[in-house]
Short mmCIF file of N, CA and C in Angstrom, two decimals:
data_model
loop_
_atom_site.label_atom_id
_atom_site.label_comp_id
_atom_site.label_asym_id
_atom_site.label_seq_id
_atom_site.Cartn_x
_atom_site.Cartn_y
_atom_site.Cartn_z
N UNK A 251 101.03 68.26 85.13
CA UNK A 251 102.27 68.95 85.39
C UNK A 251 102.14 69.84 86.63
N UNK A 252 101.17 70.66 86.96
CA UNK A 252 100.97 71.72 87.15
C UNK A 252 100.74 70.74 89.42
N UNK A 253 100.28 69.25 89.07
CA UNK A 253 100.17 68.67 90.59
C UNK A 253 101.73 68.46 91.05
N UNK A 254 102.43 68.37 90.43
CA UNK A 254 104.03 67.85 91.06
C UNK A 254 103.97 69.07 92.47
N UNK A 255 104.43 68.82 93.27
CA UNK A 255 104.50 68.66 94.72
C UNK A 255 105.50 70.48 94.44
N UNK A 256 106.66 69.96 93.87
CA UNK A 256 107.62 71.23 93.50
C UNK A 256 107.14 72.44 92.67
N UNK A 257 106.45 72.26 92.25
CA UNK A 257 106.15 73.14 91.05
C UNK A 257 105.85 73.86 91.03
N UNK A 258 104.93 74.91 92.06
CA UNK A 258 105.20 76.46 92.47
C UNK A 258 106.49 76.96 92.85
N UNK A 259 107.44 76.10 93.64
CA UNK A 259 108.70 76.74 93.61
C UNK A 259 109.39 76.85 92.64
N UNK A 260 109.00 76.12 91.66
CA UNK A 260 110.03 75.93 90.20
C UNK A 260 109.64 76.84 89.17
N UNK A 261 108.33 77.10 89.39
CA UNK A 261 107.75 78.15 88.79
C UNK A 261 108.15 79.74 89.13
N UNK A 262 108.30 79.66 90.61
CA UNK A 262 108.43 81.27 91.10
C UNK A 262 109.78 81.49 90.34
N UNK A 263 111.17 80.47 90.80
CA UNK A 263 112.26 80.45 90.73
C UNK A 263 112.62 80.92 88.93
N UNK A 264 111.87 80.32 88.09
CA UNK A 264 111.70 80.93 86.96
C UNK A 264 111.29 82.35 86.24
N UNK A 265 110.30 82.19 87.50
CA UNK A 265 109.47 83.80 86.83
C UNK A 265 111.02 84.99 87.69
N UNK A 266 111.55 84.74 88.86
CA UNK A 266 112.79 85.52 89.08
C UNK A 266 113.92 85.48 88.61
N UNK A 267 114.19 84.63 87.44
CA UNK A 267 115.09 84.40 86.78
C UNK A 267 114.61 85.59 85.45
N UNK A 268 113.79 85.23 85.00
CA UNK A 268 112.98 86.19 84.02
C UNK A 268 113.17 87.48 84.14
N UNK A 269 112.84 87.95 85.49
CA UNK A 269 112.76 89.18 86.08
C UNK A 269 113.96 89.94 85.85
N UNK A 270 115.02 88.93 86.58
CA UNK A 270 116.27 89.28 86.32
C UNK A 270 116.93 89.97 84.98
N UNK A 271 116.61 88.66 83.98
CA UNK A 271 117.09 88.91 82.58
C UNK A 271 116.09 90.45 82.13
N UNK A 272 115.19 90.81 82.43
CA UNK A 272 114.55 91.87 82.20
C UNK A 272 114.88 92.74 82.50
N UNK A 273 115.12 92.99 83.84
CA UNK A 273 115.78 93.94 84.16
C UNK A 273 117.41 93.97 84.22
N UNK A 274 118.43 93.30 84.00
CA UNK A 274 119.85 93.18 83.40
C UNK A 274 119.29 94.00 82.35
N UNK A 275 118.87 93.60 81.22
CA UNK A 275 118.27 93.68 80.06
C UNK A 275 118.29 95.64 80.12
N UNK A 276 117.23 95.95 80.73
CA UNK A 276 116.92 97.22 80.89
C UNK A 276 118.23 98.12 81.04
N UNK A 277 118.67 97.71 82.36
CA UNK A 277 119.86 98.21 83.30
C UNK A 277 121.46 98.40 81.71
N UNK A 278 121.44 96.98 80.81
CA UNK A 278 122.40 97.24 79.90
C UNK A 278 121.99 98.32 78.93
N UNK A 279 120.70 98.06 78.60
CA UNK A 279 120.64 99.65 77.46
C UNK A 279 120.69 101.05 77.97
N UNK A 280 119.86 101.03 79.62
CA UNK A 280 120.37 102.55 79.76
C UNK A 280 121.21 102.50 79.90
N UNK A 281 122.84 101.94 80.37
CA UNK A 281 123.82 102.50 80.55
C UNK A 281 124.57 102.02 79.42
N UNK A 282 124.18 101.72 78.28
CA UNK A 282 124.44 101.73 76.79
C UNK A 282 124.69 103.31 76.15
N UNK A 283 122.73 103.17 76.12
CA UNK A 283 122.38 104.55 76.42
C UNK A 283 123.29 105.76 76.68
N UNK A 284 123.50 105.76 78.12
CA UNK A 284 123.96 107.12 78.96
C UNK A 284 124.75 107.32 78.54
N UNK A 285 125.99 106.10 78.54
CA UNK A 285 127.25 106.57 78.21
C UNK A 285 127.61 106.77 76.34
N UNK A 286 126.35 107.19 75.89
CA UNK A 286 126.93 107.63 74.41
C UNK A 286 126.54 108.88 74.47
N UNK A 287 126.15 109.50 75.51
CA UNK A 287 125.92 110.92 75.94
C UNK A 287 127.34 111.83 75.70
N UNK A 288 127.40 113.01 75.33
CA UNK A 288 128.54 113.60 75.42
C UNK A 288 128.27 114.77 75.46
N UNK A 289 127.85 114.74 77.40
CA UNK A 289 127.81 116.18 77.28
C UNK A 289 128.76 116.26 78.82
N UNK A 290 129.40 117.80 78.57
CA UNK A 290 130.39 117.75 80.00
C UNK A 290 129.69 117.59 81.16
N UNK A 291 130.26 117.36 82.24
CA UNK A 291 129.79 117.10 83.37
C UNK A 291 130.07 118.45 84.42
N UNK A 292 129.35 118.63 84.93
CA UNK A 292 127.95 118.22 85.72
C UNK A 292 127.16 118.64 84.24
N UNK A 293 125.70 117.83 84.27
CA UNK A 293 124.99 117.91 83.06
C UNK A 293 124.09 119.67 83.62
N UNK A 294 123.75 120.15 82.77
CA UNK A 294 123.01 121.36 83.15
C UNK A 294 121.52 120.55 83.92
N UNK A 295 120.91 121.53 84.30
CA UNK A 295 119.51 121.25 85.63
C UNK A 295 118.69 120.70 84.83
N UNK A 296 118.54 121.16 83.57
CA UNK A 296 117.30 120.81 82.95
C UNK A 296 117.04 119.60 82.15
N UNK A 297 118.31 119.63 81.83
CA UNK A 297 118.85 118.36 81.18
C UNK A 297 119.22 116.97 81.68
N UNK A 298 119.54 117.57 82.86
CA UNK A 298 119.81 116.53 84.13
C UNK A 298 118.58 115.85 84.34
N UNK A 299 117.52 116.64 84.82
CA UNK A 299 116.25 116.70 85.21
C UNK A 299 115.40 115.55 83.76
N UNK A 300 115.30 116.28 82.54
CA UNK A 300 114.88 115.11 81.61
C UNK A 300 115.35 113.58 81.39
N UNK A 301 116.97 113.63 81.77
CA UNK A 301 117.93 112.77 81.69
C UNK A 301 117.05 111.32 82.61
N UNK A 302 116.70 111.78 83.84
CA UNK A 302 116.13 110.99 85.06
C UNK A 302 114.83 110.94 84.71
N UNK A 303 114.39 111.72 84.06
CA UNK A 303 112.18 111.58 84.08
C UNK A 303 112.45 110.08 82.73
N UNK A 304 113.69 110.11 81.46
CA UNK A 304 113.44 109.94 80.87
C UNK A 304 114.13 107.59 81.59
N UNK A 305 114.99 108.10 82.62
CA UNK A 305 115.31 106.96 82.91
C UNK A 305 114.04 105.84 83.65
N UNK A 306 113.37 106.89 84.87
CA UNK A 306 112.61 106.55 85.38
C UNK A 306 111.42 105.88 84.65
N UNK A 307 111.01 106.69 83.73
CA UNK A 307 110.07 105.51 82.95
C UNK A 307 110.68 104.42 81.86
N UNK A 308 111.77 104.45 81.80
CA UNK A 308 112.12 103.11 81.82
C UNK A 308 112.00 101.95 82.33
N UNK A 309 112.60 102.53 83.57
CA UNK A 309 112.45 101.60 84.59
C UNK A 309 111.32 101.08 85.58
N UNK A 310 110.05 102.13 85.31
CA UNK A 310 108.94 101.43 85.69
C UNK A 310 108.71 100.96 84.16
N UNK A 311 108.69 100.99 82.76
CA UNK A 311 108.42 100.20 82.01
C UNK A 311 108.80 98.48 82.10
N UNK A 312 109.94 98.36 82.77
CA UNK A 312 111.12 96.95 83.33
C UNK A 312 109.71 96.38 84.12
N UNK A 313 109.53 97.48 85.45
CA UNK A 313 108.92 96.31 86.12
C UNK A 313 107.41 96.52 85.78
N UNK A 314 106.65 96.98 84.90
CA UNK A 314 105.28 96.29 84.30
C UNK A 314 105.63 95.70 83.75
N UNK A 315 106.80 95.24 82.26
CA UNK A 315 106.91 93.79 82.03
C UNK A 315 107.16 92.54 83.12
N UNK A 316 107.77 92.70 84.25
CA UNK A 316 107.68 91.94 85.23
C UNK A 316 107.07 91.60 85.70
N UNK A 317 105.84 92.67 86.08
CA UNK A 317 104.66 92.18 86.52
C UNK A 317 103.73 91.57 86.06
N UNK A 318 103.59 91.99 84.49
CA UNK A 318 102.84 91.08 83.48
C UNK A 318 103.41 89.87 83.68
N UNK A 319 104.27 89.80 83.51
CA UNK A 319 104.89 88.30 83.35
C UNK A 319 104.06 87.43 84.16
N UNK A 320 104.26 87.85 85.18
CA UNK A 320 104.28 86.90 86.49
C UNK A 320 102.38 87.09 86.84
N UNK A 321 101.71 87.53 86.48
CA UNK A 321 100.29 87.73 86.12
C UNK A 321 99.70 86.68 84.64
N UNK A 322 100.72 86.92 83.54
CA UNK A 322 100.31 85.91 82.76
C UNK A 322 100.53 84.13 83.31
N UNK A 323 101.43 83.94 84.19
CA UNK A 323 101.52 82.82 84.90
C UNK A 323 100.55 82.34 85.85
N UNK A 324 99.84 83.85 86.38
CA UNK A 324 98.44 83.17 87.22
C UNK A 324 97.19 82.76 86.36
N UNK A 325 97.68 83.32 85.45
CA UNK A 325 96.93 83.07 84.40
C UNK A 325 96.66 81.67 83.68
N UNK A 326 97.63 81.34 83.30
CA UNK A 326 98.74 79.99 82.92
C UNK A 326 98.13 78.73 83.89
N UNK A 327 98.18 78.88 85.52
CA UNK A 327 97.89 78.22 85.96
C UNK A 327 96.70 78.07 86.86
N UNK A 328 96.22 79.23 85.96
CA UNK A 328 94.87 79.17 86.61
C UNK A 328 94.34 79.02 87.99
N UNK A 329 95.34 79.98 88.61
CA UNK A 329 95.06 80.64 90.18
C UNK A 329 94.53 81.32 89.95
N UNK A 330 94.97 82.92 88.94
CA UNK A 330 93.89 83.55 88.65
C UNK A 330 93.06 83.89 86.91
N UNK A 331 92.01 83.68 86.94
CA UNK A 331 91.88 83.51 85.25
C UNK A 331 91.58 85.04 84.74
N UNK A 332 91.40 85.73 85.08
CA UNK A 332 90.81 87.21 84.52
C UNK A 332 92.03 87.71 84.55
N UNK A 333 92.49 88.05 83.34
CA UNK A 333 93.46 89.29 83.11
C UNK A 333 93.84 90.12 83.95
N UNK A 334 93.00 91.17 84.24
CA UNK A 334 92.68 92.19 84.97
C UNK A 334 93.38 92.40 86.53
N UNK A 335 92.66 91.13 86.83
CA UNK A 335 92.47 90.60 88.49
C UNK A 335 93.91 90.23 88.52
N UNK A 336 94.54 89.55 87.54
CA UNK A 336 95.77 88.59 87.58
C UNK A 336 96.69 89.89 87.26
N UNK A 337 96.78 91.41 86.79
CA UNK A 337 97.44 92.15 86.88
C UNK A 337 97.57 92.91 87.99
N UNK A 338 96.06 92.84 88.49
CA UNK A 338 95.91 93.82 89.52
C UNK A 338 96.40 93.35 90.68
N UNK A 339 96.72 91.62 91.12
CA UNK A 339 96.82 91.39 92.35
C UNK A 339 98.61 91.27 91.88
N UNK A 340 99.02 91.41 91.04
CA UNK A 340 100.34 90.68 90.39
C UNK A 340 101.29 92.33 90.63
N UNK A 341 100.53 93.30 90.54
CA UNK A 341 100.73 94.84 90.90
C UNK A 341 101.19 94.69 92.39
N UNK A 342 100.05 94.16 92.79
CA UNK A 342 99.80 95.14 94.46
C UNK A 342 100.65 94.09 94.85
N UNK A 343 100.98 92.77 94.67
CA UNK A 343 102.32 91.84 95.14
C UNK A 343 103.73 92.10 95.04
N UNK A 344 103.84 92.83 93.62
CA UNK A 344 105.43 92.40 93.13
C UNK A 344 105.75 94.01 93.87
N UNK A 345 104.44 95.03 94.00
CA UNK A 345 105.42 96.07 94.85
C UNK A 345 104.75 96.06 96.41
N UNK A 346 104.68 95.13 96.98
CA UNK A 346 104.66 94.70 98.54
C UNK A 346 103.16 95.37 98.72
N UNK A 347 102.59 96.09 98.28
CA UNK A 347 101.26 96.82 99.00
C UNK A 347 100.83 95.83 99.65
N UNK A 348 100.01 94.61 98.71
CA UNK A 348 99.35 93.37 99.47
C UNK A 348 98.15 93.99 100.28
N UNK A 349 96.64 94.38 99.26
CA UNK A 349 95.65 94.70 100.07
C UNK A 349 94.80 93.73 100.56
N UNK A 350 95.32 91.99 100.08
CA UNK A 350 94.66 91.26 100.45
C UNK A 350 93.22 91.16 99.91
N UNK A 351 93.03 91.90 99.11
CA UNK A 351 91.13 92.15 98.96
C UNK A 351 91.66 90.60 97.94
N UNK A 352 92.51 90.35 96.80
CA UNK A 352 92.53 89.39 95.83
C UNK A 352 93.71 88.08 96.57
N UNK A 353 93.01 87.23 96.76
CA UNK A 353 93.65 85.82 97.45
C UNK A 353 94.10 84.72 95.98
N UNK A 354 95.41 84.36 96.05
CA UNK A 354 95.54 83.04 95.23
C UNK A 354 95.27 82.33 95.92
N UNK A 355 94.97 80.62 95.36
CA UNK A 355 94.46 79.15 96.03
C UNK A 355 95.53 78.64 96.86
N UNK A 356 94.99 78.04 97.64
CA UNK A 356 96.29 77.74 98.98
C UNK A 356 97.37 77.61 98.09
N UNK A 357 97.41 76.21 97.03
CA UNK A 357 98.26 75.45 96.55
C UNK A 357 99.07 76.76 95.70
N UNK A 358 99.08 77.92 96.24
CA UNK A 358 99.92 78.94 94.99
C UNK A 358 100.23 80.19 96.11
N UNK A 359 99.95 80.06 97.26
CA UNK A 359 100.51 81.01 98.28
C UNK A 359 101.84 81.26 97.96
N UNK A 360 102.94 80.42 97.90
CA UNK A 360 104.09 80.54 97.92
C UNK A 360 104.44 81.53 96.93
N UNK A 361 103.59 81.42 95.58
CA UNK A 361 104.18 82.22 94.30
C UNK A 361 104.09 83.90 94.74
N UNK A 362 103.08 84.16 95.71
CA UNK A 362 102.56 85.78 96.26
C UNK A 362 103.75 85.99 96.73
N UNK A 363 104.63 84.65 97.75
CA UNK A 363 105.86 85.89 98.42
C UNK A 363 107.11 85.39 98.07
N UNK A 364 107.22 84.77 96.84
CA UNK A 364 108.76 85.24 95.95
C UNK A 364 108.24 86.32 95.01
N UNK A 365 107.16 86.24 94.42
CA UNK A 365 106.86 87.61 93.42
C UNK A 365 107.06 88.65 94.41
N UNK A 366 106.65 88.91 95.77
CA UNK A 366 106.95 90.12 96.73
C UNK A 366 108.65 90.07 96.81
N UNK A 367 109.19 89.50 96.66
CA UNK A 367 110.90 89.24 97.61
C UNK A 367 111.35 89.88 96.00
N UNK A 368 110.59 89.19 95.16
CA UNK A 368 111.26 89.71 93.38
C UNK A 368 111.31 91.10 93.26
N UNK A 369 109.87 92.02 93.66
CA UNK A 369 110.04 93.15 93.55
C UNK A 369 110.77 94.05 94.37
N UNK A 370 110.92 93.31 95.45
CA UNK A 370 112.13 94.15 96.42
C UNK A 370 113.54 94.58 96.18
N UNK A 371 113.67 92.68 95.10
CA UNK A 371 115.05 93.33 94.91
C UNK A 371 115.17 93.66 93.68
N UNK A 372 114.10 93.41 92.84
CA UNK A 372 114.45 94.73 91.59
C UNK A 372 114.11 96.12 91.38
N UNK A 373 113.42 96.67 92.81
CA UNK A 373 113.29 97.83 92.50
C UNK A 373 114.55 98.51 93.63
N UNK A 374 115.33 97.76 94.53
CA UNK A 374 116.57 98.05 95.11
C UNK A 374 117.64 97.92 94.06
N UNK A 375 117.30 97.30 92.91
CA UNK A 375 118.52 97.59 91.88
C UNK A 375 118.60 98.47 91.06
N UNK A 376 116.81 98.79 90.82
CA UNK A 376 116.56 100.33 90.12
C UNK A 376 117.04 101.23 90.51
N UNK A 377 116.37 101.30 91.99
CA UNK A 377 117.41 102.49 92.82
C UNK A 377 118.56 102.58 92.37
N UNK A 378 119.18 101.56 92.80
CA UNK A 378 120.73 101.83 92.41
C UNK A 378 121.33 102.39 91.45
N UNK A 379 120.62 101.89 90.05
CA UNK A 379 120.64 102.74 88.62
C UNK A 379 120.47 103.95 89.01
N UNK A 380 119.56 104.58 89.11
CA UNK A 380 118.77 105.47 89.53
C UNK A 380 120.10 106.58 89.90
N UNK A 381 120.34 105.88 91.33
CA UNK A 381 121.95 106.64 92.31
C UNK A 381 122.56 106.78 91.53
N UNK A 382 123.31 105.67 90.51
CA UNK A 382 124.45 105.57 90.11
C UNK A 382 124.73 106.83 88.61
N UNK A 383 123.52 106.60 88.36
CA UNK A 383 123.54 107.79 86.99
C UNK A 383 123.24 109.54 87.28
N UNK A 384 122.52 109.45 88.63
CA UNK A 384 122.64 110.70 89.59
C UNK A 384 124.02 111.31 90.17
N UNK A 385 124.75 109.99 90.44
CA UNK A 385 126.11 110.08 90.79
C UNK A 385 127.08 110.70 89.56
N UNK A 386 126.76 110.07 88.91
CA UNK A 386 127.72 110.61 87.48
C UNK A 386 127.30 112.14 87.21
N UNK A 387 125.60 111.83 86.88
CA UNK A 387 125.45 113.47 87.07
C UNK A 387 125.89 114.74 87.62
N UNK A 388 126.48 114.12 88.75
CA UNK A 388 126.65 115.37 89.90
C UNK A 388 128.28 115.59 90.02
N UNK A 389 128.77 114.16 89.67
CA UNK A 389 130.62 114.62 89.44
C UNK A 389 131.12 115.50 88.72
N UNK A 390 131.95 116.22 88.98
CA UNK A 390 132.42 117.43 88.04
C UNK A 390 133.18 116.46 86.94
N UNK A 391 133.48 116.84 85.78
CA UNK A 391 134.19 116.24 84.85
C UNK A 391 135.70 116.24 85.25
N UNK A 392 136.58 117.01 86.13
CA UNK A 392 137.42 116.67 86.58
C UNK A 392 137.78 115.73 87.14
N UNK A 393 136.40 115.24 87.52
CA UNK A 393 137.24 113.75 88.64
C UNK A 393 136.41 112.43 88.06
N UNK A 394 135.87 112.81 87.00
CA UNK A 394 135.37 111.51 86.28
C UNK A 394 136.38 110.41 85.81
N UNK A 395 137.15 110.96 85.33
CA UNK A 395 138.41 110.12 84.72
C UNK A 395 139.60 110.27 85.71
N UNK A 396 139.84 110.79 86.58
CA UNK A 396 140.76 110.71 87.45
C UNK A 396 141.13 109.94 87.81
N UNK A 397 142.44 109.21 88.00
CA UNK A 397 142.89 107.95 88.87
C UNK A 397 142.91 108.22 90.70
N UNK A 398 142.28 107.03 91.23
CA UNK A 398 142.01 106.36 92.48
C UNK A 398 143.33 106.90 93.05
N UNK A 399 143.22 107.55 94.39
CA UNK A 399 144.16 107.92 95.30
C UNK A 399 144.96 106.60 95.88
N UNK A 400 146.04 106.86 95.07
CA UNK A 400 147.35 105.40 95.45
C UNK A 400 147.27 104.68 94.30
N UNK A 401 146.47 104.11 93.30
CA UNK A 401 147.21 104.26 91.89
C UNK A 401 147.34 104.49 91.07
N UNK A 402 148.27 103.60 90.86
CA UNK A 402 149.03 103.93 89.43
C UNK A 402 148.42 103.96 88.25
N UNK A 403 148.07 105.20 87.41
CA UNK A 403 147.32 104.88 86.13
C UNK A 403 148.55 104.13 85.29
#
């Protein structure tokens, strides 16, 4: 299976599909989550402040399952066989460092830079969480529910 000509691309294309559903996944419970919050807005400093420590490790929890993932696959296909090595280079890939000290086999280059392109854009969507619940944070409760200048509620 593992010689078909396609099959690192079909593989990466999977493991970013994965990624995805993981982090969707994540992204739906905190804002499950947030919004059963009921506290007025702007949230007080401190609260605000736990609100984000408590999001943020969420969301690096999202992408170590991501990264595992895609480490148990070097695993899988035996680019890389040690656990360890297959987390550690699966780390320094999916968030761009790339110290190069840990090389996959030619035939698996490709999987190093969609796992890099994967973590780019799921930690540009974290961000965004990130903004977007900062954003809410910081609106006064007056203009949370307010209707859009020009319409019609």
């Amino acid at each position: 299976m593992t010689s078909l000509p396609f099959f690192p691309l079909a593989l990466a294309f999977c493991l970013l599909g994965a990624c995805v559903i993981v982090q969707a996944s994540m992204i739906v419970l905190l804002m499950r989550w947030y919004g059963t919050l009921r506290t007025p807005r702007p949230f007080p400093l401190l609260r605000s402040a736990w609100l984000l420590v408590r999001v943020a490790w969420w969301v690096v929890i999202a992408h170590l399952v991501q990264i595992a993932m895609w480490a148990l696959a070097y695993i899988w296909i035996g680019a890389l066989p040690e656990p360890m090595v297959a987390f550690y280079f699966s780390g320094v890939t999916y968030t761009t460092v790339g110290y190069g000290d840990v090389l996959l086999p030619d035939r698996w280059h490709l999987l190093a830079g969609i796992e890099g392109l994967t973590g780019i854009l799921m930690a540009g969507w974290s961000t965004a969480i990130l903004f977007a619940i900062l954003h809410r944070l910081l609106l006064p409760a007056e203009h949370a529910h307010a209707p859009k200048p020009g319409v019609r509620p």
